[in-house]
């Protein structure tokens, strides 16, 4: 469906996203709202097969986690989220999120690998996905929505922390270069 409808984002909007760091946090906020709703709808309206797909992706995520391959984990993570959106059975929501996930895969918003390179973050993310999956499998709309919202709030905070650490490192390198040159 998304291929037929085309991209939801113009080239100018894509450039805006790529050039302004605050757009990353707007993106995550939008995802939190939309995916929370999608998870709520999926818990209500998903077919048994939809939930089997989500469970299969959860199983793949568990296996990828044991292999400690960040690229596989990031890819499966995106597939897991898309499966939830597909299970909501809302074609407009699906189109918007497919467009957004394509931008994310292309690194327009942020590099997802940042999230999957740290062991403690990987463990936390896996646990959050387990909670999301459990709520969906139990057909708990409120639980599914809250689990997705908590997960994306964690992603937002982790990226903010990462950005701050990068800024701090840049400043420390400048101080170090200054000290070396004196």
Tab-separated table of C-alpha atoms in Angstrom:
chain	number	residue	atom	x	y	z
A	1	UNK	CA	0.000	0.000	0.000
A	2	UNK	CA	2.772	2.441	0.912
A	3	UNK	CA	4.489	1.820	-2.424
A	4	UNK	CA	1.308	2.715	-4.293
A	5	UNK	CA	0.657	5.848	-2.249
A	6	UNK	CA	4.264	7.060	-2.398
A	7	UNK	CA	6.337	8.698	0.322
A	8	UNK	CA	4.527	10.679	2.968
A	9	UNK	CA	7.445	13.088	3.198
A	10	UNK	CA	8.652	15.673	0.707
A	11	UNK	CA	12.351	16.144	-0.047
A	12	UNK	CA	12.271	19.489	1.779
A	13	UNK	CA	10.862	17.864	4.905
A	14	UNK	CA	13.477	15.104	4.725
A	15	UNK	CA	16.238	17.742	4.562
A	16	UNK	CA	14.696	19.504	7.566
A	17	UNK	CA	14.744	16.245	9.523
A	18	UNK	CA	18.350	15.567	8.561
A	19	UNK	CA	19.595	19.077	9.354
A	20	UNK	CA	17.962	19.687	12.749
A	21	UNK	CA	18.714	17.542	15.776
A	22	UNK	CA	15.472	18.502	17.513
A	23	UNK	CA	13.571	16.802	14.688
A	24	UNK	CA	14.830	13.478	16.082
A	25	UNK	CA	12.924	14.076	19.293
A	26	UNK	CA	9.815	15.267	17.430
A	27	UNK	CA	10.056	12.057	15.406
A	28	UNK	CA	10.265	9.884	18.516
A	29	UNK	CA	7.363	11.778	20.102
A	30	UNK	CA	5.256	11.232	16.974
A	31	UNK	CA	6.206	7.557	16.931
A	32	UNK	CA	5.329	7.216	20.629
A	33	UNK	CA	1.860	8.655	20.049
A	34	UNK	CA	1.138	6.786	16.830
A	35	UNK	CA	2.680	3.465	17.831
A	36	UNK	CA	0.981	3.584	21.208
A	37	UNK	CA	-2.334	3.909	19.389
A	38	UNK	CA	-1.324	1.185	16.915
A	39	UNK	CA	-0.476	-1.188	19.767
A	40	UNK	CA	-3.791	-0.435	21.453
A	41	UNK	CA	-5.632	-1.118	18.198
A	42	UNK	CA	-3.563	-4.246	17.524
A	43	UNK	CA	-4.479	-5.659	20.936
A	44	UNK	CA	-8.131	-5.086	20.033
A	45	UNK	CA	-8.275	-5.860	16.316
A	46	UNK	CA	-5.352	-8.119	15.407
A	47	UNK	CA	-6.158	-11.509	13.998
A	48	UNK	CA	-4.636	-14.587	15.580
A	49	UNK	CA	-2.242	-14.732	12.613
A	50	UNK	CA	-1.187	-11.111	13.201
A	51	UNK	CA	-0.270	-12.020	16.764
A	52	UNK	CA	1.604	-15.103	15.547
A	53	UNK	CA	3.685	-12.821	13.311
A	54	UNK	CA	4.476	-10.549	16.262
A	55	UNK	CA	5.408	-13.596	18.373
A	56	UNK	CA	7.608	-14.983	15.578
A	57	UNK	CA	9.462	-11.664	15.371
A	58	UNK	CA	9.841	-11.628	19.143
A	59	UNK	CA	11.375	-15.116	18.945
A	60	UNK	CA	13.753	-13.897	16.206
A	61	UNK	CA	14.654	-10.901	18.371
A	62	UNK	CA	15.506	-13.234	21.265
A	63	UNK	CA	17.719	-15.341	18.970
A	64	UNK	CA	19.462	-12.278	17.495
A	65	UNK	CA	20.060	-10.955	20.998
A	66	UNK	CA	21.870	-14.172	21.984
A	67	UNK	CA	24.100	-13.856	18.900
A	68	UNK	CA	24.964	-10.249	19.838
A	69	UNK	CA	24.630	-8.970	16.287
A	70	UNK	CA	23.516	-5.322	16.601
A	71	UNK	CA	22.618	-5.063	12.896
A	72	UNK	CA	20.251	-8.040	13.099
A	73	UNK	CA	18.728	-6.776	16.334
A	74	UNK	CA	18.078	-3.340	14.843
A	75	UNK	CA	16.508	-4.819	11.699
A	76	UNK	CA	14.280	-7.228	13.627
A	77	UNK	CA	13.326	-4.441	16.040
A	78	UNK	CA	11.997	-2.390	13.112
A	79	UNK	CA	10.153	-5.425	11.733
A	80	UNK	CA	8.594	-6.056	15.160
A	81	UNK	CA	7.285	-2.488	15.347
A	82	UNK	CA	5.969	-2.639	11.777
A	83	UNK	CA	4.185	-5.919	12.517
A	84	UNK	CA	2.347	-4.212	15.381
A	85	UNK	CA	1.326	-1.351	13.132
A	86	UNK	CA	0.194	-3.811	10.457
A	87	UNK	CA	-1.824	-5.661	13.113
A	88	UNK	CA	-3.685	-2.430	13.903
A	89	UNK	CA	-5.346	-2.722	10.482
A	90	UNK	CA	-5.330	1.034	9.821
A	91	UNK	CA	-4.043	1.680	6.299
A	92	UNK	CA	-3.292	5.378	6.827
A	93	UNK	CA	-1.321	4.694	9.997
A	94	UNK	CA	0.527	1.926	8.177
A	95	UNK	CA	1.428	4.226	5.268
A	96	UNK	CA	2.719	6.972	7.542
A	97	UNK	CA	4.789	4.619	9.652
A	98	UNK	CA	6.258	2.753	6.668
A	99	UNK	CA	7.427	6.087	5.296
A	100	UNK	CA	8.917	7.021	8.664
A	101	UNK	CA	10.629	3.663	9.077
A	102	UNK	CA	12.155	4.022	5.616
A	103	UNK	CA	13.649	7.363	6.679
A	104	UNK	CA	14.960	5.733	9.835
A	105	UNK	CA	16.559	2.874	7.882
A	106	UNK	CA	18.302	5.472	5.733
A	107	UNK	CA	19.694	7.154	8.855
A	108	UNK	CA	17.756	10.400	8.371
A	109	UNK	CA	16.661	10.579	12.003
A	110	UNK	CA	19.325	8.711	13.926
A	111	UNK	CA	21.568	5.725	13.655
A	112	UNK	CA	19.691	2.855	15.265
A	113	UNK	CA	22.937	1.001	15.809
A	114	UNK	CA	23.688	3.436	18.653
A	115	UNK	CA	20.922	1.770	20.648
A	116	UNK	CA	22.101	-1.782	20.031
A	117	UNK	CA	25.831	-1.421	20.670
A	118	UNK	CA	25.624	-1.110	24.469
A	119	UNK	CA	24.945	-4.337	26.356
A	120	UNK	CA	22.844	-2.752	29.123
A	121	UNK	CA	20.720	-0.890	26.575
A	122	UNK	CA	20.250	-4.068	24.541
A	123	UNK	CA	19.048	-5.936	27.640
A	124	UNK	CA	16.619	-3.161	28.522
A	125	UNK	CA	15.267	-2.960	24.970
A	126	UNK	CA	14.723	-6.713	24.825
A	127	UNK	CA	12.853	-6.619	28.127
A	128	UNK	CA	10.669	-3.782	26.867
A	129	UNK	CA	9.852	-5.711	23.701
A	130	UNK	CA	8.912	-8.723	25.817
A	131	UNK	CA	6.458	-6.553	27.781
A	132	UNK	CA	4.952	-5.132	24.581
A	133	UNK	CA	4.580	-8.627	23.132
A	134	UNK	CA	3.041	-10.011	26.321
A	135	UNK	CA	0.417	-7.247	26.380
A	136	UNK	CA	-0.428	-7.840	22.726
A	137	UNK	CA	-0.649	-11.615	23.148
A	138	UNK	CA	-2.926	-11.058	26.166
A	139	UNK	CA	-5.017	-8.676	24.038
A	140	UNK	CA	-4.548	-5.946	26.657
A	141	UNK	CA	-5.082	-2.634	24.781
A	142	UNK	CA	-4.098	-0.323	27.653
A	143	UNK	CA	-1.101	-2.441	28.591
A	144	UNK	CA	0.102	-2.581	24.992
A	145	UNK	CA	-0.196	1.165	24.570
A	146	UNK	CA	1.574	1.922	27.854
A	147	UNK	CA	4.354	-0.577	27.063
A	148	UNK	CA	5.043	1.026	23.667
A	149	UNK	CA	4.949	4.518	25.161
A	150	UNK	CA	7.383	3.506	27.934
A	151	UNK	CA	9.676	1.859	25.375
A	152	UNK	CA	9.826	4.910	23.129
A	153	UNK	CA	10.302	7.212	26.116
A	154	UNK	CA	13.323	5.091	27.024
A	155	UNK	CA	14.616	5.348	23.431
A	156	UNK	CA	14.192	9.119	23.576
A	157	UNK	CA	16.077	9.404	26.872
A	158	UNK	CA	18.835	7.074	25.668
A	159	UNK	CA	19.374	9.151	22.550
A	160	UNK	CA	19.392	12.373	24.565
A	161	UNK	CA	21.989	10.830	26.882
A	162	UNK	CA	24.048	9.666	23.897
A	163	UNK	CA	23.931	13.125	22.317
A	164	UNK	CA	25.014	14.705	25.596
A	165	UNK	CA	27.878	12.237	25.959
A	166	UNK	CA	29.027	13.038	22.413
A	167	UNK	CA	28.929	16.784	23.142
A	168	UNK	CA	30.870	16.236	26.368
A	169	UNK	CA	33.468	14.163	24.536
A	170	UNK	CA	33.878	16.840	21.872
A	171	UNK	CA	34.498	19.468	24.556
A	172	UNK	CA	36.929	17.178	26.392
A	173	UNK	CA	38.873	16.574	23.154
A	174	UNK	CA	39.116	20.324	22.618
A	175	UNK	CA	40.441	20.801	26.158
A	176	UNK	CA	42.887	17.943	25.640
A	177	UNK	CA	44.185	19.439	22.377
A	178	UNK	CA	44.539	22.777	24.115
A	179	UNK	CA	46.559	21.210	26.952
A	180	UNK	CA	48.790	19.309	24.529
A	181	UNK	CA	49.562	22.452	22.550
A	182	UNK	CA	50.594	24.557	25.590
